[in-house]
Every structure is written in C-alpha cells, then in structure tokens.
Tab-separated table of C-alpha atoms and ligand atoms in Angstrom:
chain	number	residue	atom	x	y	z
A	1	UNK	CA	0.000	0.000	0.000
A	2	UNK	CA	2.849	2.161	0.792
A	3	UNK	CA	4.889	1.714	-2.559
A	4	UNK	CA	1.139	2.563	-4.206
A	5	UNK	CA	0.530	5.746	-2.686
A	6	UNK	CA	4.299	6.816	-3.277
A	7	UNK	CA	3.773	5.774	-6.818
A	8	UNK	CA	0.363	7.660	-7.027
A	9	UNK	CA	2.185	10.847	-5.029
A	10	UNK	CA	4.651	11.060	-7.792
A	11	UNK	CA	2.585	10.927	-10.838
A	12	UNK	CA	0.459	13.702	-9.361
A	13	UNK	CA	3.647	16.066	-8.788
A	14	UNK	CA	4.574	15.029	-12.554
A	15	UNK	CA	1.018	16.175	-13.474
A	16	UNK	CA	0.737	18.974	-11.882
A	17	UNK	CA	4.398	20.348	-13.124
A	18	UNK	CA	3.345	19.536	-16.309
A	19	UNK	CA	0.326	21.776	-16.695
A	20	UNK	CA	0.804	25.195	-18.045
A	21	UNK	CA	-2.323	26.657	-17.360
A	22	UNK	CA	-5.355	26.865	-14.731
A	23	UNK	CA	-6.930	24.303	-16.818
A	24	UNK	CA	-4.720	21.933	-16.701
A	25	UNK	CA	-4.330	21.835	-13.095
A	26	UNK	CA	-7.849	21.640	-12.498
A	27	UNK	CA	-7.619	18.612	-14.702
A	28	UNK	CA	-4.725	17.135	-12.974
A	29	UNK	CA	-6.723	17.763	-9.442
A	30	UNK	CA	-10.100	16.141	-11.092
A	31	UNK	CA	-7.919	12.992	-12.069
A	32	UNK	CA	-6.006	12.219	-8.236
A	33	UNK	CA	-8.484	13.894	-6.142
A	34	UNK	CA	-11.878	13.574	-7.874
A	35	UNK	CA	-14.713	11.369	-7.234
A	36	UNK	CA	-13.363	9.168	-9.441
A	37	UNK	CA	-9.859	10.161	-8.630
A	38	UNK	CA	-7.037	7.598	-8.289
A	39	UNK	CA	-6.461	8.564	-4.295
A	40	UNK	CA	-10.648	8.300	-3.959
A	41	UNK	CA	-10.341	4.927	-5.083
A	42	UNK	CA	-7.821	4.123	-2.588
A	43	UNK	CA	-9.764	5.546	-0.114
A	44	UNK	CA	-13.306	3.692	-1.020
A	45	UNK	CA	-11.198	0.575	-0.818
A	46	UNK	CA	-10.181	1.095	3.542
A	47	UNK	CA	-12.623	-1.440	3.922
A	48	UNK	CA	-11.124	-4.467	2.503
A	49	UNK	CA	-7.944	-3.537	4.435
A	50	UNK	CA	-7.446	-5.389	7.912
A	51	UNK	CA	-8.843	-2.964	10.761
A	52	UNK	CA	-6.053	-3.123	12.565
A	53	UNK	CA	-3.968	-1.347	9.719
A	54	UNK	CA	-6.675	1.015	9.026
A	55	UNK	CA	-5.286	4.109	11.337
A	56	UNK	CA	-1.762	3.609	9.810
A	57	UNK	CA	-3.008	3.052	6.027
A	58	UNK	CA	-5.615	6.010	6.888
A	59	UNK	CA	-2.897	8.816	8.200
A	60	UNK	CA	-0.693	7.857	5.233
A	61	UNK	CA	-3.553	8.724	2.741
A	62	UNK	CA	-4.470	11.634	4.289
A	63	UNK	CA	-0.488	12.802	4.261
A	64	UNK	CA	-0.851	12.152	0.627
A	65	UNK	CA	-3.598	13.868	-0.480
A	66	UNK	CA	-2.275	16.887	1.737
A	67	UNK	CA	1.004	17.083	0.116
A	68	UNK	CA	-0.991	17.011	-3.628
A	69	UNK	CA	-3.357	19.365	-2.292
A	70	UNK	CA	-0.628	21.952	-0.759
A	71	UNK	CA	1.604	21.703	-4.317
A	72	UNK	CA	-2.075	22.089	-6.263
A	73	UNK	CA	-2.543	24.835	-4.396
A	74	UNK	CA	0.846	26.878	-4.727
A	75	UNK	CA	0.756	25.776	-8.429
A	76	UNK	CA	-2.208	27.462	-8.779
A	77	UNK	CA	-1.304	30.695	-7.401
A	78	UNK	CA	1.947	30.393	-9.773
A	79	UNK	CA	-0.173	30.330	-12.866
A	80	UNK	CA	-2.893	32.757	-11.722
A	81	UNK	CA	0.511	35.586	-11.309
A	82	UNK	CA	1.860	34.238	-14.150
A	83	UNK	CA	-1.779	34.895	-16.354
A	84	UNK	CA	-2.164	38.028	-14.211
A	85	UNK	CA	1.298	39.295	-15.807
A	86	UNK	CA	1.107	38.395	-19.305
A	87	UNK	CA	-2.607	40.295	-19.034
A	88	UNK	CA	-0.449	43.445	-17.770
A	89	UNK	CA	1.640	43.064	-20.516
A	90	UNK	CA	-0.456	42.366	-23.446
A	91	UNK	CA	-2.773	45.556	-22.003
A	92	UNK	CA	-0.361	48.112	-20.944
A	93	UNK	CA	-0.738	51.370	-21.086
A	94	UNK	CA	1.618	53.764	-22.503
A	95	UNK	CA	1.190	57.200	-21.090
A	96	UNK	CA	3.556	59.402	-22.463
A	97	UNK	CA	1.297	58.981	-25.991
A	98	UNK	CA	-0.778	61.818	-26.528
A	99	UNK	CA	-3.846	61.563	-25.761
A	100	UNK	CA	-7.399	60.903	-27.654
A	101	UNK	CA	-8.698	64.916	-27.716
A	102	UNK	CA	-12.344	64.591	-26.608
A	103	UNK	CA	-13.867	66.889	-30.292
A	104	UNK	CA	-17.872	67.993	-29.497
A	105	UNK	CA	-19.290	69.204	-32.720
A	106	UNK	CA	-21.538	71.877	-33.129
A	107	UNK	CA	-24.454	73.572	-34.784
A	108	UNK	CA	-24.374	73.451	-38.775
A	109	UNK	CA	-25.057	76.789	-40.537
A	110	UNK	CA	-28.256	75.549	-41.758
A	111	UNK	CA	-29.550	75.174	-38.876
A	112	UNK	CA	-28.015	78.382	-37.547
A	113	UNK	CA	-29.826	80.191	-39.951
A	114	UNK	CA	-33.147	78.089	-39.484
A	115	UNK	CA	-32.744	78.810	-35.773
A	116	UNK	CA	-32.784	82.528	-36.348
A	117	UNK	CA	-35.015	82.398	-38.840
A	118	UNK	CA	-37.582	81.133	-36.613
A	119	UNK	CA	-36.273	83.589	-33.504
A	120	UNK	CA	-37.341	86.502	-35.638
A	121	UNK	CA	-41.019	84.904	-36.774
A	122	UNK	CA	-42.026	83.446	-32.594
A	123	UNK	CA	-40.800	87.115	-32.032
A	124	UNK	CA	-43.763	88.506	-34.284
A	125	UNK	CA	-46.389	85.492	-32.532
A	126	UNK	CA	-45.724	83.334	-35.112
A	127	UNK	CA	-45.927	78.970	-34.311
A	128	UNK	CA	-43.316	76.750	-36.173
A	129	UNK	CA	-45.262	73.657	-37.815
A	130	UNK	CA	-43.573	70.869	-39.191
A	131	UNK	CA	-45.219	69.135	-42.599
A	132	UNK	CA	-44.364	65.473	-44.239
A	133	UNK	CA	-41.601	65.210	-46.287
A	134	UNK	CA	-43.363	62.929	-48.483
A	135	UNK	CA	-46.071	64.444	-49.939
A	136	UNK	CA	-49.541	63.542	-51.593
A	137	UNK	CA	-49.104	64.884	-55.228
A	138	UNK	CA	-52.646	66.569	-54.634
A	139	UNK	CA	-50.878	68.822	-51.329
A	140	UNK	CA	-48.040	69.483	-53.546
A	141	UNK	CA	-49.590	70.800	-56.541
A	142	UNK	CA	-53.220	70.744	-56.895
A	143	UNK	CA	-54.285	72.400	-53.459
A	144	UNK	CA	-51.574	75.018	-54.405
A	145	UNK	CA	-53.412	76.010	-57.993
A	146	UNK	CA	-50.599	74.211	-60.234
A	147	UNK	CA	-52.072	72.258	-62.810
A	148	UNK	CA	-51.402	69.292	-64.162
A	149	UNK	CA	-50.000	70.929	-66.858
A	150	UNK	CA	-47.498	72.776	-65.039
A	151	UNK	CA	-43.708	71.938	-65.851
A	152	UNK	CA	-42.784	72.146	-61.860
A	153	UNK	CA	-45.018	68.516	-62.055
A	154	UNK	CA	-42.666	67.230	-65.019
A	155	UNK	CA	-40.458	64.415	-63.935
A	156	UNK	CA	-37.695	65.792	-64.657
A	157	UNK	CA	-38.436	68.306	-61.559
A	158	UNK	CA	-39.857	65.785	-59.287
A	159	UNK	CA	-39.349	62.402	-56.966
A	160	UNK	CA	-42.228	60.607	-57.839
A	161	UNK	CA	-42.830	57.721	-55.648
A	162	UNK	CA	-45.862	56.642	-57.302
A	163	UNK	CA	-48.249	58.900	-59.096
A	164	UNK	CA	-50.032	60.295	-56.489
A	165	UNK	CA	-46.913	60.464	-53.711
A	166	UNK	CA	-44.141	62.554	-54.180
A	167	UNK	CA	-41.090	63.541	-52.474
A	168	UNK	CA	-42.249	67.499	-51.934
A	169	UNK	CA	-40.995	70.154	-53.890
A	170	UNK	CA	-41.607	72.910	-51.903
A	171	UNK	CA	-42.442	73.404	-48.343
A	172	UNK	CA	-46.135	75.329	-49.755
A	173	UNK	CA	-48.195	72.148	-49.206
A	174	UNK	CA	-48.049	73.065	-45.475
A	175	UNK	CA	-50.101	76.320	-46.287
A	176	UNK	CA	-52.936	74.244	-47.359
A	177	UNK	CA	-52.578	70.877	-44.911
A	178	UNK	CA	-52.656	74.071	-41.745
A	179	UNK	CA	-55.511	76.164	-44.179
A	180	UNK	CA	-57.639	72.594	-43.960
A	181	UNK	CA	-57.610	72.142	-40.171
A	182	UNK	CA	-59.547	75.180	-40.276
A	183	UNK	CA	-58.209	76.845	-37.295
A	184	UNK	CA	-58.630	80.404	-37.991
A	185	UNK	CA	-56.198	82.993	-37.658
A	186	UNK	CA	-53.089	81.632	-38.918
A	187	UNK	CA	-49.425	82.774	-38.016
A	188	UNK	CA	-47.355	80.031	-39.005
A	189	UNK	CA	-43.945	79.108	-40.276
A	190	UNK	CA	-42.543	76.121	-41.710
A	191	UNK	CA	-39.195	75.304	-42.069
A	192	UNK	CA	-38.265	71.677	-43.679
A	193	UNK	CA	-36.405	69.693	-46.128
A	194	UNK	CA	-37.361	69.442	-49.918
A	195	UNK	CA	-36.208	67.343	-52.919
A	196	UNK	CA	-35.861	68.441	-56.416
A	197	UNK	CA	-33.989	66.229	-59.095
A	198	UNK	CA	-31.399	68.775	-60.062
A	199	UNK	CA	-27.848	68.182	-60.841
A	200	UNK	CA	-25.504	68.956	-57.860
A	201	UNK	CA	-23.544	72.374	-58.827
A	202	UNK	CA	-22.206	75.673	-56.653
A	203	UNK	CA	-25.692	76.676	-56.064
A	204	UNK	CA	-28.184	73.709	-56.620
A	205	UNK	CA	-28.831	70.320	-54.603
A	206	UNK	CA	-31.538	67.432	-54.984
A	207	UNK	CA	-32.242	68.386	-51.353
A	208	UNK	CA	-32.051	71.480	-50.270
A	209	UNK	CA	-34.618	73.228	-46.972
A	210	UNK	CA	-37.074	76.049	-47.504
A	211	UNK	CA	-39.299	77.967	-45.076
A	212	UNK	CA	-43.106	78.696	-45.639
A	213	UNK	CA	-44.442	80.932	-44.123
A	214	UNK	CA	-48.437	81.762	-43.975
A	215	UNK	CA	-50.865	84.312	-42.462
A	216	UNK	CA	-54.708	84.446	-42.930
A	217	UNK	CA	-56.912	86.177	-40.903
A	218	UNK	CA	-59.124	89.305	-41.578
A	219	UNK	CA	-58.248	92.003	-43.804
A	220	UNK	CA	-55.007	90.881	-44.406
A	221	UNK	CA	-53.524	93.102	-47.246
A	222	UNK	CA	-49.947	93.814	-49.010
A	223	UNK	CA	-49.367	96.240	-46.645
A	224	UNK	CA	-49.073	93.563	-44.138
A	225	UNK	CA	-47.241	91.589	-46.329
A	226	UNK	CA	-44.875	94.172	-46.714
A	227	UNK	CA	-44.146	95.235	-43.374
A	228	UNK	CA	-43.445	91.731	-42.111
A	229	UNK	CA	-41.001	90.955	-44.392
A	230	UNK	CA	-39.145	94.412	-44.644
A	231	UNK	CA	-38.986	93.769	-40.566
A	232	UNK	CA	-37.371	90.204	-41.140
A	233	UNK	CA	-34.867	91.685	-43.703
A	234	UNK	CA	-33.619	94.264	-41.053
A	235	UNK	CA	-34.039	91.540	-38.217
A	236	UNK	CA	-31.982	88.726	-40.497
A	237	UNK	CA	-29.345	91.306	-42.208
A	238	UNK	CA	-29.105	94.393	-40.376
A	239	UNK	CA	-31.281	97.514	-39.492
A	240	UNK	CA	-30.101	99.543	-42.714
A	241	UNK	CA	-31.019	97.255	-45.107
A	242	UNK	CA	-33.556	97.939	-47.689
A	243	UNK	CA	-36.159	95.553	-49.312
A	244	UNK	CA	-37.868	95.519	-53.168
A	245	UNK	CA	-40.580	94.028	-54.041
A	246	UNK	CA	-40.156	92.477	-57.715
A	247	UNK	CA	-43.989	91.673	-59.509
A	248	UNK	CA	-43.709	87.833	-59.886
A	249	UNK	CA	-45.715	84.762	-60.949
A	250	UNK	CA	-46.681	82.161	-58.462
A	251	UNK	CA	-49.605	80.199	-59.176
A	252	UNK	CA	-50.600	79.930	-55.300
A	253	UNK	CA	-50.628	83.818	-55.035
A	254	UNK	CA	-51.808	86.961	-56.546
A	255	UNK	CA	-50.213	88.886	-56.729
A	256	UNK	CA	-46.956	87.876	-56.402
A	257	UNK	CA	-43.709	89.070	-55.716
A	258	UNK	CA	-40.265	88.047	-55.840
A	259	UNK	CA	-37.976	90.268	-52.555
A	260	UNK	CA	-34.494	91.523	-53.003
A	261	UNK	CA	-32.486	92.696	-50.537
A	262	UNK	CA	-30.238	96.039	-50.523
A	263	UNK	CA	-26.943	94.362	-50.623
A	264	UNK	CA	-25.445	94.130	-47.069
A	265	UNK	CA	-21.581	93.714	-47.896
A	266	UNK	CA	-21.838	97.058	-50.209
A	267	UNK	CA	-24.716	98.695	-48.813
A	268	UNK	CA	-26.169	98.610	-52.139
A	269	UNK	CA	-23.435	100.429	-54.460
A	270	UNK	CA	-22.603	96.864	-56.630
A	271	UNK	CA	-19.862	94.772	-55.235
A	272	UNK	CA	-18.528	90.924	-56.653
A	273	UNK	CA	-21.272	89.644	-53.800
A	274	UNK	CA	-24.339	90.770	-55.325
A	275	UNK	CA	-23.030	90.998	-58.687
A	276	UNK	CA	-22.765	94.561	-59.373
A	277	UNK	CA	-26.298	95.136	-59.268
A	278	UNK	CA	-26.610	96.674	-55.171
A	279	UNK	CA	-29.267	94.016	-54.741
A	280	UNK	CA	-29.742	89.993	-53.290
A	281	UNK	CA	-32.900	87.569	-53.846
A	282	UNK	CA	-33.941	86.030	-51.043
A	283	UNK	CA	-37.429	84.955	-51.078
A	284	UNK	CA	-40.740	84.236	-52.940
A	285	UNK	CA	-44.116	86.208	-51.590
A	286	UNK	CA	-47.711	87.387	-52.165
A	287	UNK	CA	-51.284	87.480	-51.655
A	288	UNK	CA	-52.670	83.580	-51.106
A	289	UNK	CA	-54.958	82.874	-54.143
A	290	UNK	CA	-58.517	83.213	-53.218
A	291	UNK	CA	-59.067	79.855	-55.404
A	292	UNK	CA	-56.493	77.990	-52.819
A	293	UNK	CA	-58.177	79.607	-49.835
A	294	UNK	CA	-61.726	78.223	-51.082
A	295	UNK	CA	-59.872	74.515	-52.098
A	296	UNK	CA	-58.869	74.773	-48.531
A	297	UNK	CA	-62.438	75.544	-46.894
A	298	UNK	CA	-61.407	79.129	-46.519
A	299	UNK	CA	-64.340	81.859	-47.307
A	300	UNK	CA	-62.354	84.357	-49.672
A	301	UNK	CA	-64.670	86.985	-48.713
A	302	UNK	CA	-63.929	86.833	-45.088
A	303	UNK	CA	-60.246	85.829	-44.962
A	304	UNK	CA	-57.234	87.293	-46.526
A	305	UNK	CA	-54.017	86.293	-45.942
A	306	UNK	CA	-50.219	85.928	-47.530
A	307	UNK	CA	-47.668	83.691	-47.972
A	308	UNK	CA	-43.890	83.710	-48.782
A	309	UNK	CA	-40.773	81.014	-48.984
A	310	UNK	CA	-37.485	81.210	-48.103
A	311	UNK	CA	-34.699	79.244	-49.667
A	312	UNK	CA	-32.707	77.796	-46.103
A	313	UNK	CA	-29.683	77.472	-47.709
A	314	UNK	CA	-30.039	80.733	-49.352
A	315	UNK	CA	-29.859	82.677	-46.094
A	316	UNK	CA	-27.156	80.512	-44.868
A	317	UNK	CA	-24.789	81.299	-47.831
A	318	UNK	CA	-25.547	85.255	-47.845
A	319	UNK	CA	-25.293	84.951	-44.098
A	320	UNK	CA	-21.940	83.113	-44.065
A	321	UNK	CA	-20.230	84.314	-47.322
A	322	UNK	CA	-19.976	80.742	-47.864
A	323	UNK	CA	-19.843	80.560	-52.280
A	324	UNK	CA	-20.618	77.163	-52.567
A	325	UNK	CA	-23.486	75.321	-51.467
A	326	UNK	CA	-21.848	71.582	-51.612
A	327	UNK	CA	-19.299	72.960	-48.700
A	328	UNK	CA	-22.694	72.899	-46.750
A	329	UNK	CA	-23.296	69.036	-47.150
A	330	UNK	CA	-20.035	67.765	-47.344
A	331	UNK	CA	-20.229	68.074	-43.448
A	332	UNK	CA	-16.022	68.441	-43.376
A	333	UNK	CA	-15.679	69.238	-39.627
A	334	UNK	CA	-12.518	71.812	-41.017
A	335	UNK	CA	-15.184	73.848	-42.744
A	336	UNK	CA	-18.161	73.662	-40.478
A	337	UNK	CA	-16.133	74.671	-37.553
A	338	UNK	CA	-15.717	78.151	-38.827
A	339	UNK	CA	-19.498	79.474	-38.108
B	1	DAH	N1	-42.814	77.478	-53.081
B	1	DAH	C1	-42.116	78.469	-53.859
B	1	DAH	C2	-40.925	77.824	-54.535
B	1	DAH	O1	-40.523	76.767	-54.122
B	1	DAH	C3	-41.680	79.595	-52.986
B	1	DAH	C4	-42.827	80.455	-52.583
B	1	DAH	C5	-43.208	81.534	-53.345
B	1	DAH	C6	-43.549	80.169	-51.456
B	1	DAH	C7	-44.262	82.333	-53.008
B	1	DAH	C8	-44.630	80.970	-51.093
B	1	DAH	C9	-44.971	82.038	-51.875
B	1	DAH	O2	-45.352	80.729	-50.006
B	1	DAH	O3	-46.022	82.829	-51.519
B	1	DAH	O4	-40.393	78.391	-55.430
C-alpha cells in the first residue's frame, strides 16, 4: 500500500508540473483527487484492508492527499501571477502617448440660420409647424393652384414615388394641410427639407430646406405683407437694409412678388457679392390665391391672408459668405467649424 501511494504521489507532482495553465491543473486535481480520482479509489477501498492497519493506512492517505493538495494549491497561485502578468503586458498602457482629444461638434449653418429664422417669426407670434416630407401629389400641386400641366409637375423636376406620392418640392403644401384644419387665424412658419432632381452644382442640390411661411386672418392686405417681411430683412441682415418688391408669378398667389435685398456687404453700391447690381434675392411672396383659400375651406370673402418662402440654404450662404453650397453638405468638420 505504501509503494502505491508513493507511486500515485509522484505521478500527481509530474502532473501537476506539467500543466501550463489553470486548466490543466484543475484537470490534474479532477484525475487524483476527484470522485473518481485515483487517491478516492484508494480511499473507497479502507474497507477491505485489515482494521487493525486502518489508522496507519488512513494517516498515510491523508499525508498524501495533503502534500498534492498543498503543491495544487501553490501551483495554482503560480499560474494565476503568471496569467495576471502576461494580461499586464499584453494591455499596458503607454502614457507618455498623446492623448485621444475629446472633439464635441456643433451647430451646422443651416440650422443656424433656421434657428434665427424662426427667432425673428415666434418674435412677431408666429408657431413653427412641421409638414411630411413625403407628400400627396394633390398637397403638392393641386391644393396650391398648379395644374397638371405645369412643368414644376414634369419628372424631370420631381421624386415621384408613385403617381399620387411625391417627395415634396416645396415646403407650400403646409399652407394648405394648416388652411384645412380650419383653425382660424393663422401665423405660421414652416421650415423643412425638400427634394428636387437637379444636378448637384455651386448653387443647386436634390435636397435642399425652404421655409413657408403663412398668415390668414381678416383684412389681411400687401401692406401687411410688406411690413413683415421688410422687418425680417432688417431683423436677419441688419437695421439699414432695404427691401424691393419684384412683380412675380406664383400660381398659389396673386399677386406675387419676388424680394431683393439692398446688398449688405456694399450697402447697395454693386460689389462681386451681389453681382454689381446693389441688390440679393432672397425669397418668394404674395397674396394667397382666393381659389387655394376656397380649395382649402377658406371663405375668400372673409379671410385674406399671404404667404412667402425662403430658400434655407439661401440665407445661410448670404449669411456666411460661404460661395458654394456643396461645402454645406459635405459636413467636413474643417469647414463647419468656422461658423
Ligand atoms: N414654393 C415656392 C418655390 O418653391 C416659394 C414660394 C413663393 C412660397 C411664393 C410661397 C410664396 O409661399 O407665396 O419656389
């Protein structure tokens, strides 16, 4: 019994010096000191050996499985400092390189200008609504007086996603989807996205932003018109600057009128910014179509009201002096960090 427990004491030392990891060990301890372990099996067998031997044959066991147990155990904290070092190793830290610079970004000019924009319009008791981005055809264009005739309708101008859904044009359908709720007096602006299929250049997009903007209440005239916008102008570009009102065509108003600006980098006299001529475009306006206001449940005779849109972008590149409008999408961080 002696020579058997030696022999069974030295294979487990072999064992255990042999494994290189925790696993291994725990393997090693599974296969001496397990259940089904080789000194288990010596001990389940105590009771074929002669009772008188049994204290003798009982302390020498126990000695054994102490001695594997104390060598398991040192082995194991061996392996666990030897794991816990190569982890140090593999993750250490050097902290003389410079370190990651923590970059928060910040507001794009676009939305600079839509943000003061719609400072100067809550100022004068106007709401900000939002409208779908993807439009019924009907919102887009019929509601809004443009036939089906018109060439704004023509493919070539317009997402169609089937033939009565579009991806909108223009921010107008808003006038009539707020018109329809039938909530009268209306003081509203509304500032989204719009898609157009143009080629990308210095000064077109596919997707550019507008803002509507819509009043109808009674006796609503030019005059009103006028004043409002004249009062953005100086709000938006200064208090000296002057505003024109240009007869246009829009099929949604009438009349119309296009607005130009008194130039604000020469104060009117012609400079390379407003092409020599003293005077900037910045928006579409007029009187809302008394047709529109009836397709929208509106009594003509008892409301009045106008309308005007502002190109987003537009603003943002008079604003900024920025001469290209691709610099605004191209989102370099280089570029937008300068506003
Ligand atoms: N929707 C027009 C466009 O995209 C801009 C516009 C012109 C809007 C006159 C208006 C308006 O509300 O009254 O060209």
């Amino acid at each position: 019994m002696k020579e058997k427990l030696q022999a069974i004491r030295e294979q487990a030392m072999q064992r255990i010096s042999q494994a290189d990891g925790l696993e291994k060990l725990n393997e090693a301890r599974v296969a001496f000191l397990g259940k089904k372990g080789e000194l288990t099996a010596v001990l389940k067998g105590m009771k074929d050996v002669d009772p008188k031997d049994r204290p003798a044959i009982g302390q020498m066991v126990n000695e054994t499985r102490e001695s594997i147990e104390r060598v398991l155990e040192e082995t194991k904290k061996k392996l666990e400092a030897k794991a816990r070092e190569m982890q140090l190793e593999r993750e250490v830290i050097d902290v003389t390189l410079p370190a990651k610079k923590n970059s928060v970004g910040h507001r794009h000019p676009n939305t600079i200008a839509q943000e003061e924009v719609e400072r100067i319009f809550i100022g004068m008791g106007y709401e900000v609504i939002e409208g779908p981005e993807i439009e019924y055809d009907e919102y887009n264009f019929e509601k809004l007086n443009i036939p089906a005739n018109h060439p704004a309708k023509d493919e070539q101008d317009t997402f169609y996603v089937n033939k009565e859904i579009v991806l909108r044009t223009q921010t107008s359908p808003v006038q009539a989807r707020v018109m329809e709720q039938g909530k009268l007096p209306i003081r509203m602006i509304s500032p989204g996205r719009v898609f157009r299929s143009d080629e990308v250049d210095a000064t077109h997009s596919p997707s550019f932003h507008q803002i509507e903007g819509l009043v109808i209440d009674k006796n609503i005239t030019f005059a009103d018109l006028k004043g409002t916008l004249e009062e953005f102008a100086k709000e938006l570009f200064g208090e000296e600057t002057r505003t024109k009102f240009r007869p246009h065509h829009f099929p949604f108003t009438e009349p119309s009128a296009e607005v130009d600006v008194s130039c604000f980098k020469c104060g009117g006299k012609g400079c390379r910014f407003c092409k020599g001529s003293g005077w900037i475009e910045i928006l579409g306006c007029g009187m809302v179509h008394p047709h529109v206001l009836e397709m929208c449940g509106i009594d003509p005779q008892e409301y009045t009201g106008f309308a005007f849109g502002v190109g987003l972008e537009r603003i943002a590149l008079l604003k900024y002096e920025i001469d290209d409008m691709r610099l605004l999408y191209e989102n370099d961080y280089r570029f937008l960090k300068q506003f």
